[in-house]
Short mmCIF file of C-alpha atoms and ligand atoms in Angstrom, two decimals:
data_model
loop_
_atom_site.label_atom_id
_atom_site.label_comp_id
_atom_site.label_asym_id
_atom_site.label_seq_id
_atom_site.Cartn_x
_atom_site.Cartn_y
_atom_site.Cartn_z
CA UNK A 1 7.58 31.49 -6.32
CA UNK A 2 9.89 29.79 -8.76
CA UNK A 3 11.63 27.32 -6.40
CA UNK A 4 10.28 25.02 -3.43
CA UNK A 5 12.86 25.00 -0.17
CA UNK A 6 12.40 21.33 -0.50
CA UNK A 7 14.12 21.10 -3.31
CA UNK A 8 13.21 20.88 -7.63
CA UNK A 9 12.31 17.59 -9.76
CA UNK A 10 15.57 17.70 -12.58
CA UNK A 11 13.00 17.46 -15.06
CA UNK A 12 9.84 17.31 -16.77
CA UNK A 13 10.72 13.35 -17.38
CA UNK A 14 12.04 13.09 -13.16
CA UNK A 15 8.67 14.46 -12.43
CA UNK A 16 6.76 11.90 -14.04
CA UNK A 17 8.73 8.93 -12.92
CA UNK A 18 8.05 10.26 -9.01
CA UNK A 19 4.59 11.04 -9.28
CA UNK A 20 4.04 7.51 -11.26
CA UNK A 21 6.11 5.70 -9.13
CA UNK A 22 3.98 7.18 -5.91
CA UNK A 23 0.83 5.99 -8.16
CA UNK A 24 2.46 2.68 -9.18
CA UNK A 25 2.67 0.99 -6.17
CA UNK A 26 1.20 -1.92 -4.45
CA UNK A 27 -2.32 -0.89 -5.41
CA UNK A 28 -1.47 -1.74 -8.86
CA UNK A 29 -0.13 -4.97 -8.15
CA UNK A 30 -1.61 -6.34 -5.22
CA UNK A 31 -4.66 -4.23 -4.77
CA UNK A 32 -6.37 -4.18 -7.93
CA UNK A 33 -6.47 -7.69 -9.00
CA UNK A 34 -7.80 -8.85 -5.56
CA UNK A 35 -10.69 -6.52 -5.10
CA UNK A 36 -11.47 -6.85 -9.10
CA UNK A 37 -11.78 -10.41 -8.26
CA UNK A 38 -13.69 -9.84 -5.35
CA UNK A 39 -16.07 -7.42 -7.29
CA UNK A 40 -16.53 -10.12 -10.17
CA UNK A 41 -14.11 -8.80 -12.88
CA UNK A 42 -15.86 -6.74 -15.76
CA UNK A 43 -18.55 -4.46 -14.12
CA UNK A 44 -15.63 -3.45 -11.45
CA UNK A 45 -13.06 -2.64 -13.97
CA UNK A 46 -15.69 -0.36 -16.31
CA UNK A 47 -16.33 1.56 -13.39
CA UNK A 48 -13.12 1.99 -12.26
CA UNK A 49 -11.49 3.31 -15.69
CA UNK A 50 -14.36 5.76 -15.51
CA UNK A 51 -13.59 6.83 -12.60
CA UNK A 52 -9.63 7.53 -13.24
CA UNK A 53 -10.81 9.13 -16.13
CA UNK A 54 -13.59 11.16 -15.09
CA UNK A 55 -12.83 12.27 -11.71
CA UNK A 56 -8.77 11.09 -11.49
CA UNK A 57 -7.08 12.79 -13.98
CA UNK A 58 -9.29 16.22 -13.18
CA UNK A 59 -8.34 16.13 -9.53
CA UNK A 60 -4.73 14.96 -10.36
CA UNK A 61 -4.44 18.09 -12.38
CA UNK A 62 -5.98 19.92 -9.62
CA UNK A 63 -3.49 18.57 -6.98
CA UNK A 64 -0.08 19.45 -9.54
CA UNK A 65 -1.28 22.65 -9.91
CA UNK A 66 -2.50 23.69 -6.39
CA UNK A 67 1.53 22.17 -5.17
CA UNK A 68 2.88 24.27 -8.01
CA UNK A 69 1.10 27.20 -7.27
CA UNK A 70 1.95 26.68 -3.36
CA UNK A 71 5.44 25.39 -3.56
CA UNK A 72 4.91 23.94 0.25
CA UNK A 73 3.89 21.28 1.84
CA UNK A 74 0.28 20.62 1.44
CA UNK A 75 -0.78 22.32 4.68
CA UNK A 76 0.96 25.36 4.33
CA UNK A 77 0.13 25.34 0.90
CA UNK A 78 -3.29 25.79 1.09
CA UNK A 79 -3.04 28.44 3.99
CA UNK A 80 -1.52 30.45 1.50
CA UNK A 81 -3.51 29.99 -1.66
CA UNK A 82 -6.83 30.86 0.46
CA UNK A 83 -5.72 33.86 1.59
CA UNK A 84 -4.48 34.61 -1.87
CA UNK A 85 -8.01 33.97 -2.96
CA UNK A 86 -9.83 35.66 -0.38
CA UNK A 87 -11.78 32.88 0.26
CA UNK A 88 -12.59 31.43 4.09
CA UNK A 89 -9.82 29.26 6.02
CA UNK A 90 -11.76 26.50 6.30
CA UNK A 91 -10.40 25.03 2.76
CA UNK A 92 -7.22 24.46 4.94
CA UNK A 93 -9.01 20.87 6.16
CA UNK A 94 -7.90 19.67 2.73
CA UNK A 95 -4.38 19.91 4.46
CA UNK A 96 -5.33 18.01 7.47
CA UNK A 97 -7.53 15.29 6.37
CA UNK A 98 -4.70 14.87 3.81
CA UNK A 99 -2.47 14.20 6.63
CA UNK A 100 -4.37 12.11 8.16
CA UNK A 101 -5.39 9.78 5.48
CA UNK A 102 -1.50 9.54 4.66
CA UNK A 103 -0.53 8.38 7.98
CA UNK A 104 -3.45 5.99 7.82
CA UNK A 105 -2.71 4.71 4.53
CA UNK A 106 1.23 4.63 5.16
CA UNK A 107 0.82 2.43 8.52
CA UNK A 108 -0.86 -0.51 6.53
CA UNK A 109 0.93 -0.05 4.21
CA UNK A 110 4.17 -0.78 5.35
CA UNK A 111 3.04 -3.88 7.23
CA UNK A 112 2.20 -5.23 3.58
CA UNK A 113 4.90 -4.71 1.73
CA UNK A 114 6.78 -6.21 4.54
CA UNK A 115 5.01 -9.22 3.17
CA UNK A 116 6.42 -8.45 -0.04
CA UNK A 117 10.35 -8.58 1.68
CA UNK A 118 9.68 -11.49 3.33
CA UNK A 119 8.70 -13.22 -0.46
CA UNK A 120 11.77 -11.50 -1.57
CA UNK A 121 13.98 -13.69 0.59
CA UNK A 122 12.25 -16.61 0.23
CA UNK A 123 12.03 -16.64 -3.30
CA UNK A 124 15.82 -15.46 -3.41
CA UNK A 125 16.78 -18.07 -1.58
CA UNK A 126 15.23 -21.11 -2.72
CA UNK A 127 12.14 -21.45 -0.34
CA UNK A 128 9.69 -20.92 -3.04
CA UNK A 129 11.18 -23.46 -5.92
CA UNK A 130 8.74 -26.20 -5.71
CA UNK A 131 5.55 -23.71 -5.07
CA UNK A 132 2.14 -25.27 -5.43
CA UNK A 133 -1.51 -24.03 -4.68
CA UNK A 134 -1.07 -25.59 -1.53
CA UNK A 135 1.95 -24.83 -0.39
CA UNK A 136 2.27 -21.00 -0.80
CA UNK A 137 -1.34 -21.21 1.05
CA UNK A 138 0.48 -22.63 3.92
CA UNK A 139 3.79 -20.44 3.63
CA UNK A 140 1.43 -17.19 3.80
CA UNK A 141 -0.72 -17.85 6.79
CA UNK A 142 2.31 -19.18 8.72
CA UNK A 143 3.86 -15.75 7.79
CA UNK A 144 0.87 -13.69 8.89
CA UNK A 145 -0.01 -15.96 12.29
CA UNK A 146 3.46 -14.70 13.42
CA UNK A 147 3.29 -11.47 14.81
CA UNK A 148 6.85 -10.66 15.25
CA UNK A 149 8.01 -11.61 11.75
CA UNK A 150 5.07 -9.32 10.43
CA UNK A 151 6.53 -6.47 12.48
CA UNK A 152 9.96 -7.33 11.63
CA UNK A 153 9.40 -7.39 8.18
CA UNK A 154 6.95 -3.97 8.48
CA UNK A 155 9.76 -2.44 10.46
CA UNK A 156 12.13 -2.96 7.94
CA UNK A 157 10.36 -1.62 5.07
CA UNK A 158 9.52 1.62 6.77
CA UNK A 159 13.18 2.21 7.87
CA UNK A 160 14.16 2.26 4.28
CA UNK A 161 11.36 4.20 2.89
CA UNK A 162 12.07 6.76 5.80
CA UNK A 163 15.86 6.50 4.97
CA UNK A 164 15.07 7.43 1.53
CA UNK A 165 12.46 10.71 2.91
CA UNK A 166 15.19 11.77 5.22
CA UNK A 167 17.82 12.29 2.42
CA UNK A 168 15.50 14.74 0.76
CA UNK A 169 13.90 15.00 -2.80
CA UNK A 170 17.09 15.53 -4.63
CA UNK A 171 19.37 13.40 -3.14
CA UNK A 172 16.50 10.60 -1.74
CA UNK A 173 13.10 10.44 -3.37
CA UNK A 174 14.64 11.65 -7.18
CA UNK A 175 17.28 9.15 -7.36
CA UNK A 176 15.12 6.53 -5.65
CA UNK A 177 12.69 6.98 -8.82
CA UNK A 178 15.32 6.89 -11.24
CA UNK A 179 16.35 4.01 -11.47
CA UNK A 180 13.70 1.88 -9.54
CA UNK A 181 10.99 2.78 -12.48
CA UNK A 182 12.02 2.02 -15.69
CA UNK A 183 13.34 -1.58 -14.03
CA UNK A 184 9.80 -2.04 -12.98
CA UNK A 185 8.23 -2.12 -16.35
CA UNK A 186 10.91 -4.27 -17.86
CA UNK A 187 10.22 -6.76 -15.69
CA UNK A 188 6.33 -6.40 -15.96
CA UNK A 189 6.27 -6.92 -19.86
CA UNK A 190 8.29 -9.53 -19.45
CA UNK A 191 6.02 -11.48 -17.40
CA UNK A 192 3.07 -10.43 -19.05
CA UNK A 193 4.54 -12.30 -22.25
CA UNK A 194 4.61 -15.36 -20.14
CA UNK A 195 1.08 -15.22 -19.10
CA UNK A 196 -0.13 -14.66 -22.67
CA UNK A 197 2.14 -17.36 -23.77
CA UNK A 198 2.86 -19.97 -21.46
CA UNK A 199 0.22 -20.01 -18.59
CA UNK A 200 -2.87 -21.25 -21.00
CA UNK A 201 -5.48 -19.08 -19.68
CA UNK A 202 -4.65 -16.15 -20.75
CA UNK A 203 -7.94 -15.23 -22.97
CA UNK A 204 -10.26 -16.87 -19.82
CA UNK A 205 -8.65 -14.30 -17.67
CA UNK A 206 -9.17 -11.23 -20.24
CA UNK A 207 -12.94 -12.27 -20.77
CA UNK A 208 -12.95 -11.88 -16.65
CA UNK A 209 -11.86 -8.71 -16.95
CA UNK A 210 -13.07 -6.98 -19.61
CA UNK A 211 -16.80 -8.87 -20.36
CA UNK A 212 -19.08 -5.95 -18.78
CA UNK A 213 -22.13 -7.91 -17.47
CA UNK A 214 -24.95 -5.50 -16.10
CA UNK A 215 -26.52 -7.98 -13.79
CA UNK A 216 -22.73 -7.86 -11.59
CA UNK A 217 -24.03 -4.76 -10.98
CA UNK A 218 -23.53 -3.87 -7.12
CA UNK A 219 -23.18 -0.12 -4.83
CA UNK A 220 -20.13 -2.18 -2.94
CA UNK A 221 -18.46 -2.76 -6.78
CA UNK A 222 -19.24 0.90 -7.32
CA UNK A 223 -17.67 2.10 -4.33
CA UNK A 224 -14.73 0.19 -4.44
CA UNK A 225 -13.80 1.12 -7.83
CA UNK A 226 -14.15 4.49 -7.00
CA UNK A 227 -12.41 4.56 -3.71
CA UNK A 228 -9.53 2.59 -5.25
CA UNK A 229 -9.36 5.45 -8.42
CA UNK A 230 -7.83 7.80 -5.60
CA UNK A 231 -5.48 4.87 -4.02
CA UNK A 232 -4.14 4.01 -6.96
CA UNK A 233 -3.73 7.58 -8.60
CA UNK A 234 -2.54 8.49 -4.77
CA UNK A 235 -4.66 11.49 -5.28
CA UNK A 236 -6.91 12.94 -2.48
CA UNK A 237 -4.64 13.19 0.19
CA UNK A 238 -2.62 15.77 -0.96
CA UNK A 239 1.26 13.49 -1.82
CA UNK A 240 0.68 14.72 -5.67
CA UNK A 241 -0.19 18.05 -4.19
CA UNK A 242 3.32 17.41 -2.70
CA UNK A 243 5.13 16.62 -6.03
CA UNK A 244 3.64 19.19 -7.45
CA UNK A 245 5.95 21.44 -5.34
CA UNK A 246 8.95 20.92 -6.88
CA UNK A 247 7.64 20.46 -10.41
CA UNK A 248 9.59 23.17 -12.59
CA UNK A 249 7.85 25.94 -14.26
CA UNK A 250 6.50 25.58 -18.20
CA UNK A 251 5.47 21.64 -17.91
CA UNK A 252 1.74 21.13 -18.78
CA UNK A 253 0.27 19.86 -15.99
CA UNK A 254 -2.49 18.52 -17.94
CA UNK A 255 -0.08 16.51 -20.26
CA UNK A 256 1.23 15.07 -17.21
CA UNK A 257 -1.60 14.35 -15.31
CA UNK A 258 -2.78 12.14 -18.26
CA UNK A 259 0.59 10.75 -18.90
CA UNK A 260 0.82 9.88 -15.19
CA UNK A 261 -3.07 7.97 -14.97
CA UNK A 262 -1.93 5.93 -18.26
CA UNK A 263 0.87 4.53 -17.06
CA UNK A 264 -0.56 3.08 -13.55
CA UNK A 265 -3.86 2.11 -15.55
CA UNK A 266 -1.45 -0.14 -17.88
CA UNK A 267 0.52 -1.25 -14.87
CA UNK A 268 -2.95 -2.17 -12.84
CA UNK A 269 -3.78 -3.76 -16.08
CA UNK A 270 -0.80 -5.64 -16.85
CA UNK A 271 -0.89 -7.41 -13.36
CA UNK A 272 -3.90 -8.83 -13.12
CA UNK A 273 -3.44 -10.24 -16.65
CA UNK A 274 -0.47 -11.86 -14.53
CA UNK A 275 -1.97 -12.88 -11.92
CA UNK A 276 -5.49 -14.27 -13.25
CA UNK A 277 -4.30 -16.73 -15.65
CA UNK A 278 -2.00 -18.40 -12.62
CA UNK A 279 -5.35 -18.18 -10.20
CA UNK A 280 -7.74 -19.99 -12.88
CA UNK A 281 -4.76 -22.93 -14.09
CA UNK A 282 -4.27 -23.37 -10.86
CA UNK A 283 -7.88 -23.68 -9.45
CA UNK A 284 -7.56 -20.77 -6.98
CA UNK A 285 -10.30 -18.03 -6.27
CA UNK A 286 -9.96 -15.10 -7.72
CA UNK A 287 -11.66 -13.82 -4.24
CA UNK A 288 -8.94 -14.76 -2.32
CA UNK A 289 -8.47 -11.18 -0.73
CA UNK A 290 -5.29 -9.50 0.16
CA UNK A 291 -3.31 -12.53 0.19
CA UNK A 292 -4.22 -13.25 -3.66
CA UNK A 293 -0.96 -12.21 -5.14
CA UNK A 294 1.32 -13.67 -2.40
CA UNK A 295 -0.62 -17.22 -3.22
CA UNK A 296 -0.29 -17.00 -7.43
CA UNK A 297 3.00 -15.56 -8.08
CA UNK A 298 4.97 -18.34 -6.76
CA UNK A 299 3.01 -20.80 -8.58
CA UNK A 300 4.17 -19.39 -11.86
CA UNK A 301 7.99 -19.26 -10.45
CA UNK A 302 7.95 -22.01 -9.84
CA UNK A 303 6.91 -23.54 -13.37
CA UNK A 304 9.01 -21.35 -15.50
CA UNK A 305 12.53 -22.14 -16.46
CA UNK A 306 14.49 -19.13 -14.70
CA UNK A 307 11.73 -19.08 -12.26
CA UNK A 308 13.66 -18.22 -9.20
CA UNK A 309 15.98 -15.61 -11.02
CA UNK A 310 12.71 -13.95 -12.04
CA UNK A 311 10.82 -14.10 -8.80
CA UNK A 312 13.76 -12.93 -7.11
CA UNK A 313 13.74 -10.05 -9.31
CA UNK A 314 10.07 -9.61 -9.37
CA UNK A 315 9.40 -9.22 -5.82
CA UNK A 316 12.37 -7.18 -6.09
CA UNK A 317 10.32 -4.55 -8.27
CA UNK A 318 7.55 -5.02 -6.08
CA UNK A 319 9.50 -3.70 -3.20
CA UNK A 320 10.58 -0.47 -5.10
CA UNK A 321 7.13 0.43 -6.78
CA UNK A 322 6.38 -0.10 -3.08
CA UNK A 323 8.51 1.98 -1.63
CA UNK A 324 8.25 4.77 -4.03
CA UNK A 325 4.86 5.13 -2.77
CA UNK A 326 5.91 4.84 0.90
CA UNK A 327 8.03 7.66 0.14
CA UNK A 328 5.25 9.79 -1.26
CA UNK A 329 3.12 9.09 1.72
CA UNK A 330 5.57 10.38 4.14
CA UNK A 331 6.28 13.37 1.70
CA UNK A 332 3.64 16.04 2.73
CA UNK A 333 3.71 16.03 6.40
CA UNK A 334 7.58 15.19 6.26
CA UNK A 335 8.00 18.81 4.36
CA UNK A 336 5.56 20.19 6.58
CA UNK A 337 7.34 18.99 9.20
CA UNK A 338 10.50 20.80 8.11
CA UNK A 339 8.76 23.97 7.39
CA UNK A 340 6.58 24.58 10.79
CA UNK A 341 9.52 23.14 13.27
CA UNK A 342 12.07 24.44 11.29
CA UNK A 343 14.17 20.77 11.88
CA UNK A 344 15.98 18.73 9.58
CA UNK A 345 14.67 16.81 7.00
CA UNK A 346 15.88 13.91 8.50
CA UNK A 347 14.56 14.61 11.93
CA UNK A 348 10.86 15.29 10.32
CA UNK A 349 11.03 12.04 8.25
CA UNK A 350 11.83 9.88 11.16
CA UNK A 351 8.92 11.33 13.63
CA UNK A 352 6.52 10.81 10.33
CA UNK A 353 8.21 7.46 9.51
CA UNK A 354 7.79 6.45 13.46
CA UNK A 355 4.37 7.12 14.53
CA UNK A 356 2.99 5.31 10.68
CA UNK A 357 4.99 2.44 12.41
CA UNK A 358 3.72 2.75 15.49
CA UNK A 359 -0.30 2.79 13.54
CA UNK A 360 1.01 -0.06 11.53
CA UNK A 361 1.49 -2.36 14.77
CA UNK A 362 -2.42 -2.69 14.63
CA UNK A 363 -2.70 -3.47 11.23
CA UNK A 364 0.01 -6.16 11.86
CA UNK A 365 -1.51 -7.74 14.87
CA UNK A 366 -4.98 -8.29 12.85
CA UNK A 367 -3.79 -11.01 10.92
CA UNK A 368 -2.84 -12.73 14.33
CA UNK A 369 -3.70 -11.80 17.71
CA UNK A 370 -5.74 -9.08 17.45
CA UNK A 371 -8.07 -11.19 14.67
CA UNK A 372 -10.78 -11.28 17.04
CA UNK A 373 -11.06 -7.97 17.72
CA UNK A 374 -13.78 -6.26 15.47
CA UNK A 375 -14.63 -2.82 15.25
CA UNK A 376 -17.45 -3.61 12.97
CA UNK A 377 -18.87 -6.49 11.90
CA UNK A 378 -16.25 -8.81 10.59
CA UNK A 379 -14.15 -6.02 10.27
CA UNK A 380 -10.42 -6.31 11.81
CA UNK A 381 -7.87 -2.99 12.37
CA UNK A 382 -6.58 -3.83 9.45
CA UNK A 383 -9.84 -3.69 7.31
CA UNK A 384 -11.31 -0.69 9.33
CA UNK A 385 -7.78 1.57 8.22
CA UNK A 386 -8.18 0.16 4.71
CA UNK A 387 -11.89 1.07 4.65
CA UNK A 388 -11.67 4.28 6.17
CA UNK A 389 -8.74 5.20 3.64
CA UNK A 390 -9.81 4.58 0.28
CA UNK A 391 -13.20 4.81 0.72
CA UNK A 392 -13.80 7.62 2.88
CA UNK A 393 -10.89 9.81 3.29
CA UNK A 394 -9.30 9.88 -0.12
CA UNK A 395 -13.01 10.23 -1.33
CA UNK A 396 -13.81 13.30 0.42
CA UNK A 397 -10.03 14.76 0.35
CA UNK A 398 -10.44 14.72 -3.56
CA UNK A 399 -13.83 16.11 -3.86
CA UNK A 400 -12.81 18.82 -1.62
CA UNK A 401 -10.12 19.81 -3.52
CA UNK A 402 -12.08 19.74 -6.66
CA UNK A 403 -14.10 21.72 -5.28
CA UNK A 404 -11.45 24.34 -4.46
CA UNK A 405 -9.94 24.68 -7.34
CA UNK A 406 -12.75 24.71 -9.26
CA UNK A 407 -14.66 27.29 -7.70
CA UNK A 408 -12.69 28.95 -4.69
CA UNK A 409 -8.95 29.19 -6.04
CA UNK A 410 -8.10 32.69 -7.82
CA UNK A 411 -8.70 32.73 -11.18
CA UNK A 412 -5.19 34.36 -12.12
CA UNK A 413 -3.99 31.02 -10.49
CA UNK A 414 -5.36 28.88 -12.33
CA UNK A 415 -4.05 31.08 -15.63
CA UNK A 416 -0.92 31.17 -14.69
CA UNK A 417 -0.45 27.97 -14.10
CA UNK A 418 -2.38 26.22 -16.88
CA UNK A 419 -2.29 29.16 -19.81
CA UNK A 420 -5.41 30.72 -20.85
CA UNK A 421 -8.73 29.21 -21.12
CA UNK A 422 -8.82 27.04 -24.17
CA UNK A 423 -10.78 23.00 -25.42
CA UNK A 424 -8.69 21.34 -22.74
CA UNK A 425 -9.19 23.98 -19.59
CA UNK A 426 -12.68 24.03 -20.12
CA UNK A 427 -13.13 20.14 -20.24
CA UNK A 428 -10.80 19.81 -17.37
CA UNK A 429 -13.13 22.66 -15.48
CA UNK A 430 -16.78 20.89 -15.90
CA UNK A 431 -15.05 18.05 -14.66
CA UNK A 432 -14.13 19.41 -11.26
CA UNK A 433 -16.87 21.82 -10.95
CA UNK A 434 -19.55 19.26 -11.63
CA UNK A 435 -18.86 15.93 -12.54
CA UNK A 436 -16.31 14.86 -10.30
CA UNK A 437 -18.05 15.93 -6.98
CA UNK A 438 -21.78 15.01 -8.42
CA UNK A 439 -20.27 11.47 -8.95
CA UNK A 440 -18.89 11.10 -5.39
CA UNK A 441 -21.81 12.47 -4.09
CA UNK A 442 -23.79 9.80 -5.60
CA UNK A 443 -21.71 6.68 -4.61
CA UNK A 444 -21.97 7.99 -1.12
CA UNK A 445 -25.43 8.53 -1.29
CA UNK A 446 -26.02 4.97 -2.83
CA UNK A 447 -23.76 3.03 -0.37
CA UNK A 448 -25.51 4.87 2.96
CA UNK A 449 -29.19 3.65 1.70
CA UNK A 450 -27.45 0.21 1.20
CA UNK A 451 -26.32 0.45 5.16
CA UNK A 452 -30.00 1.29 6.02
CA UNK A 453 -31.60 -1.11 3.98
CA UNK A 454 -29.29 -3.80 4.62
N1 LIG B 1 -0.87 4.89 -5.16
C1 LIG B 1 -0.13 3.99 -4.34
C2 LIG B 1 -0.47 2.58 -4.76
O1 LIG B 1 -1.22 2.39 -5.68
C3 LIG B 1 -0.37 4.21 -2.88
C4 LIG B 1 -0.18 5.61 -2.50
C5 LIG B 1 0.96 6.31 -2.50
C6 LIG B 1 -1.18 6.54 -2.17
N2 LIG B 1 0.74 7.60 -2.17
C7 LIG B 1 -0.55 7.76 -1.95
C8 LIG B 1 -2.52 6.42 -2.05
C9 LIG B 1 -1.29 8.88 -1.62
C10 LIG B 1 -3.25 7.55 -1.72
C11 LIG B 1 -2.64 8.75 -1.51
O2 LIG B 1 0.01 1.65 -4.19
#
C-alpha cells in the first residue's frame, strides 16, 4: 500500500518534525533532569545514552518500518503483517499493550502539563516576577493541594491536544508540528546561552552530568535510564509505529530513526544544562522530583533582564513540545478507532481524548486528596501509572516488537522497506535480534532479585 486512509506526512522533513516533536516532549524537559538528579547525575546519563543508542534507535527503526509496511493503526497493523508472515496471532499483543500503555501514559500526562499552563499564566502575567527558592516552592504545592485547579488545568490541556487529533494528520497533527518545533529550539539555545553565561554554575552542573563515577552504580539507576530511553524516544507503545503510517515511500528509515534520537538526546541534554546550574546557585536539590523544573525555571526569570517575556515564551514551548506528544499518544488508538467503528476522526479522538481524562483524574487527585492512598509502599496513583509505564509497559512493548521484526516479520518486508542487506541492515539486525532484548532481559532480571533481596 502506497497511501494510509489517515492521511500522508508532506514530507521527508514533516515526518521528522512529528515523530521528534512526539519524542520531544515533557520527558525531555521535565523528566530527564529530575530523575538524572534523582539517580546522581553521571552513572544515570551513561546508561541512558546507551540505551537510546543501543536498543532506541534499533526499535525506533523497527516501529517506522512495521507502520510503513502496515499503513494502519498499530492494531490493525500488526493483524495484517502476521498473517502476511505466516507467523501465530499472538504478535497482535504488541497492538494492545501498546494501547494500553498510551492511555496510561496520556492520562498523567495531561494532568502535568496542565501544570505547565498554569506556569504559563502566571509567568505571563506577572505572578512569577520576583521568584525565589522559596517562593515558587510555595506557588507549586499550593497549585498541586488544589484539586480542582489541577483538573482544570489537566482538562484544558487534553481538550486542545484532542482538538488537534480530531482535525486529522493533515490538517491537525502536521500543521501542529510545523510551526510549534522549530520555535522550540530557538528558544532552548537561547536559554542554554544564559546558563553557560550568566547563571555561574554552569561547569558544576556539566561535571554532574557527565563525571561517570562507578561506585553511583545502582539496578534502580539502571532501570530508570532504560525505562525512560522508550519515554523519551516514545517508542514501545506503538505512536512511532503510528507515524510511520503516513511516512511516504523512498525515506530511509534508518536515517531518520537516527536523526530523530539526536535531536531529543540534544534537547534532554540542553535542559538539564538549564535547569542544573539554577538548582545548584540557588541551593535547591537536584532530587527534588517531578516538581524540579516548576521550582528552578522561575528562579532564572526572574533574574534575567526580559525575564518575564522569556518565561512567558518558554513555558509557552513547553506547552507545544507537550502537546505534540499528547497528540501522538492519542494517535494509534484514535486511527484505530476510525478504522474498526468506521466513525469520524473527530468522534474517535474525543472517546480516546475522554476516557485518558477520565484515568488522569487519579493521577490528579494524588498530589492532594488521594495522597494517602498507596498502592505500594509509598507509592501514590500517580507514581504507580508512571512506574507501570516506563518501566514495564514500554519495556516489554519494545522488546516485543524487536523481537518481531527481527525474527517473525517476512523477510521481503523488511527488503522492501529498508533496501537490501548491506553494513547498516546488518548492524541494525544484531541489535534487535540480540542485543536489544538480551539487555532488557537483564535489567529485569537485576531489578526482580533487588525486590527479593530487598
Ligand atoms: N516522548 C514523549 C516525551 O518525552 C512522551 C511520549 C509521547 C511517549 N508519545 C509517546 C512516550 C509514546 C511513550 C510512548 O515527553
Amino acid at each position: 500500500m502506497s497511501q494510509s486512509i489517515h492521511g500522508m506526512w508532506s514530507s521527508r522533513l514533516i515526518f521528522i518534525f512529528a515523530a521528534s516533536g512526539s519524542a520531544i516532549g515533557l520527558g525531555n524537559i521535565w523528566r530527564f533532569p529530575y530523575i538524572a538528579g534523582e539517580n546522581g547525575g553521571g552513572f544515570f546519563v551513561l546508561v541512558y545514552l546507551a540505551c537510546i543508542l543501543l536498543i532506541g534507535v534499533p526499535i525506533m527503526a523497527s516501529e517506522i518500518l512495521l507502520g510503513r509496511a502496515g499503513r494502519k493503526s498499530p492494531i490493525n497493523t500488526m493483524q495484517d503483517l502476521t498473517q502476511a508472515s505466516g507467523v501465530t496471532a499472538s504478535w497482535q499483543a504488541i497492538g494492545w499493550v501498546g494501547a494500553i500503555a498510551g492511555f496510561t501514559i496520556l492520562s498523567y500526562y495531561g494532568v502535568v502539563a496542565g501544570w505547565v499552563l498554569f506556569y504559563l499564566l502566571e509567568m505571563s502575567t506577572g505572578g512569577l516576577v520576583n521568584a525565589n527558592a522559596q517562593s515558587t516552592q510555595e506557588i507549586f504545592t499550593t497549585l498541586t493541594a488544589n484539586p480542582w485547579a489541577l483538573v482544570g488545568w489537566q482538562t484544558l490541556f487534553m481538550v486542545m491536544a484532542t482538538y488537534i487529533a480530531a482535525l486529522g494528520v493533515v490538517k491537525g497533527l502536521q500543521t501542529a508540528v510545523k510551526y510549534m518545533m522549530p520555535a522550540l529550539y530557538i528558544l532552548l539555545v537561547m536559554l542554554v546561552v544564559w546558563a553557560a553565561t550568566e547563571s555561574g554554575h554552569f561547569q558544576e552542573s556539566l561535571t554532574f552530568l557527565f563525571s561517570f563515577r562507578v561506585e553511583a552504580f545502582s539496578v534502580d539507576a539502571l532501570l530508570a535510564a532504560m525505562g525512560h530511553a522508550f519515554f523519551t524516544l516514545s517508542i514501545g507503545m506503538g505512536a512511532i509505529m503510528a507515524y510511520g503510517a503516513y511516512l511516504p515511500k523512498g525515506v530511509s528509515i534508518i536515517g531518520a530513526s537516527v536523526t530523530i534520537a539526536m535531536l531529543d538526546t540534544i534537547v534532554a541534554l540542553l535542559s538539564a544544562l538549564i535547569i542544573f546550574p539554577i538548582v545548584f546557585a540557588n541551593g535547591l536539590e537536584g532530587t527534588e522530583g517531578p516538581s524540579l523544573m516548576f521550582l528552578t525555571l522561575p528562579i532564572a526569570f526572574a533574574n534575567m533582564p526580559g525575564g518575564q517575556f522569556f518565561g512567558t515564551l518558554f513555558f509557552l514551548l513547553v506547552s507545544f513540545a507537550a502537546i505534540t506528544s499528547a497528540i501522538s499518544l492519542l494517535e494509534p488508538v484514535t486511527a484505530w478507532l476510525v478504522e474498526r467503528l468506521r466513525t469520524t476522526r473527530a468522534v474517535s479522538a474525543m472517546i480516546v481524548g475522554f476516557m485518558a481524562w477520565l484515568l488522569g483524574l487519579g493521577s490528579a487527585f494524588s498530589f492532594n486528596i488521594m495522597s494517602d492512598v498507596h498502592f505500594f509502599p509509598g507509592m501514590t496513583f500517580f507514581n504507580l501509572v508512571d512506574f507501570a509505564s516506563d518501566k514495564i509497559l514500554l519495556p516489554v512493548g519494545g522488546v516485543l516488537i524487536a523481537l518481531f521484526t527481527g525474527w517473525a516479520l517476512r523477510q521481503t518486508i523488511i527488503e522492501e522497506e529498508l533496501g537490501f542487506a548491506g553494513y547498516t541492515i546488518n548492524i541494525w539486525q544484531a541489535l534487535i535480534r540480540y542485543i536489544a532484548p538480551v539487555a532488557v532481559g537483564i535489567v529485569f532480571v537485576m531489578k526482580l532479585q533487588t525486590l527479593f533481596t530487598g
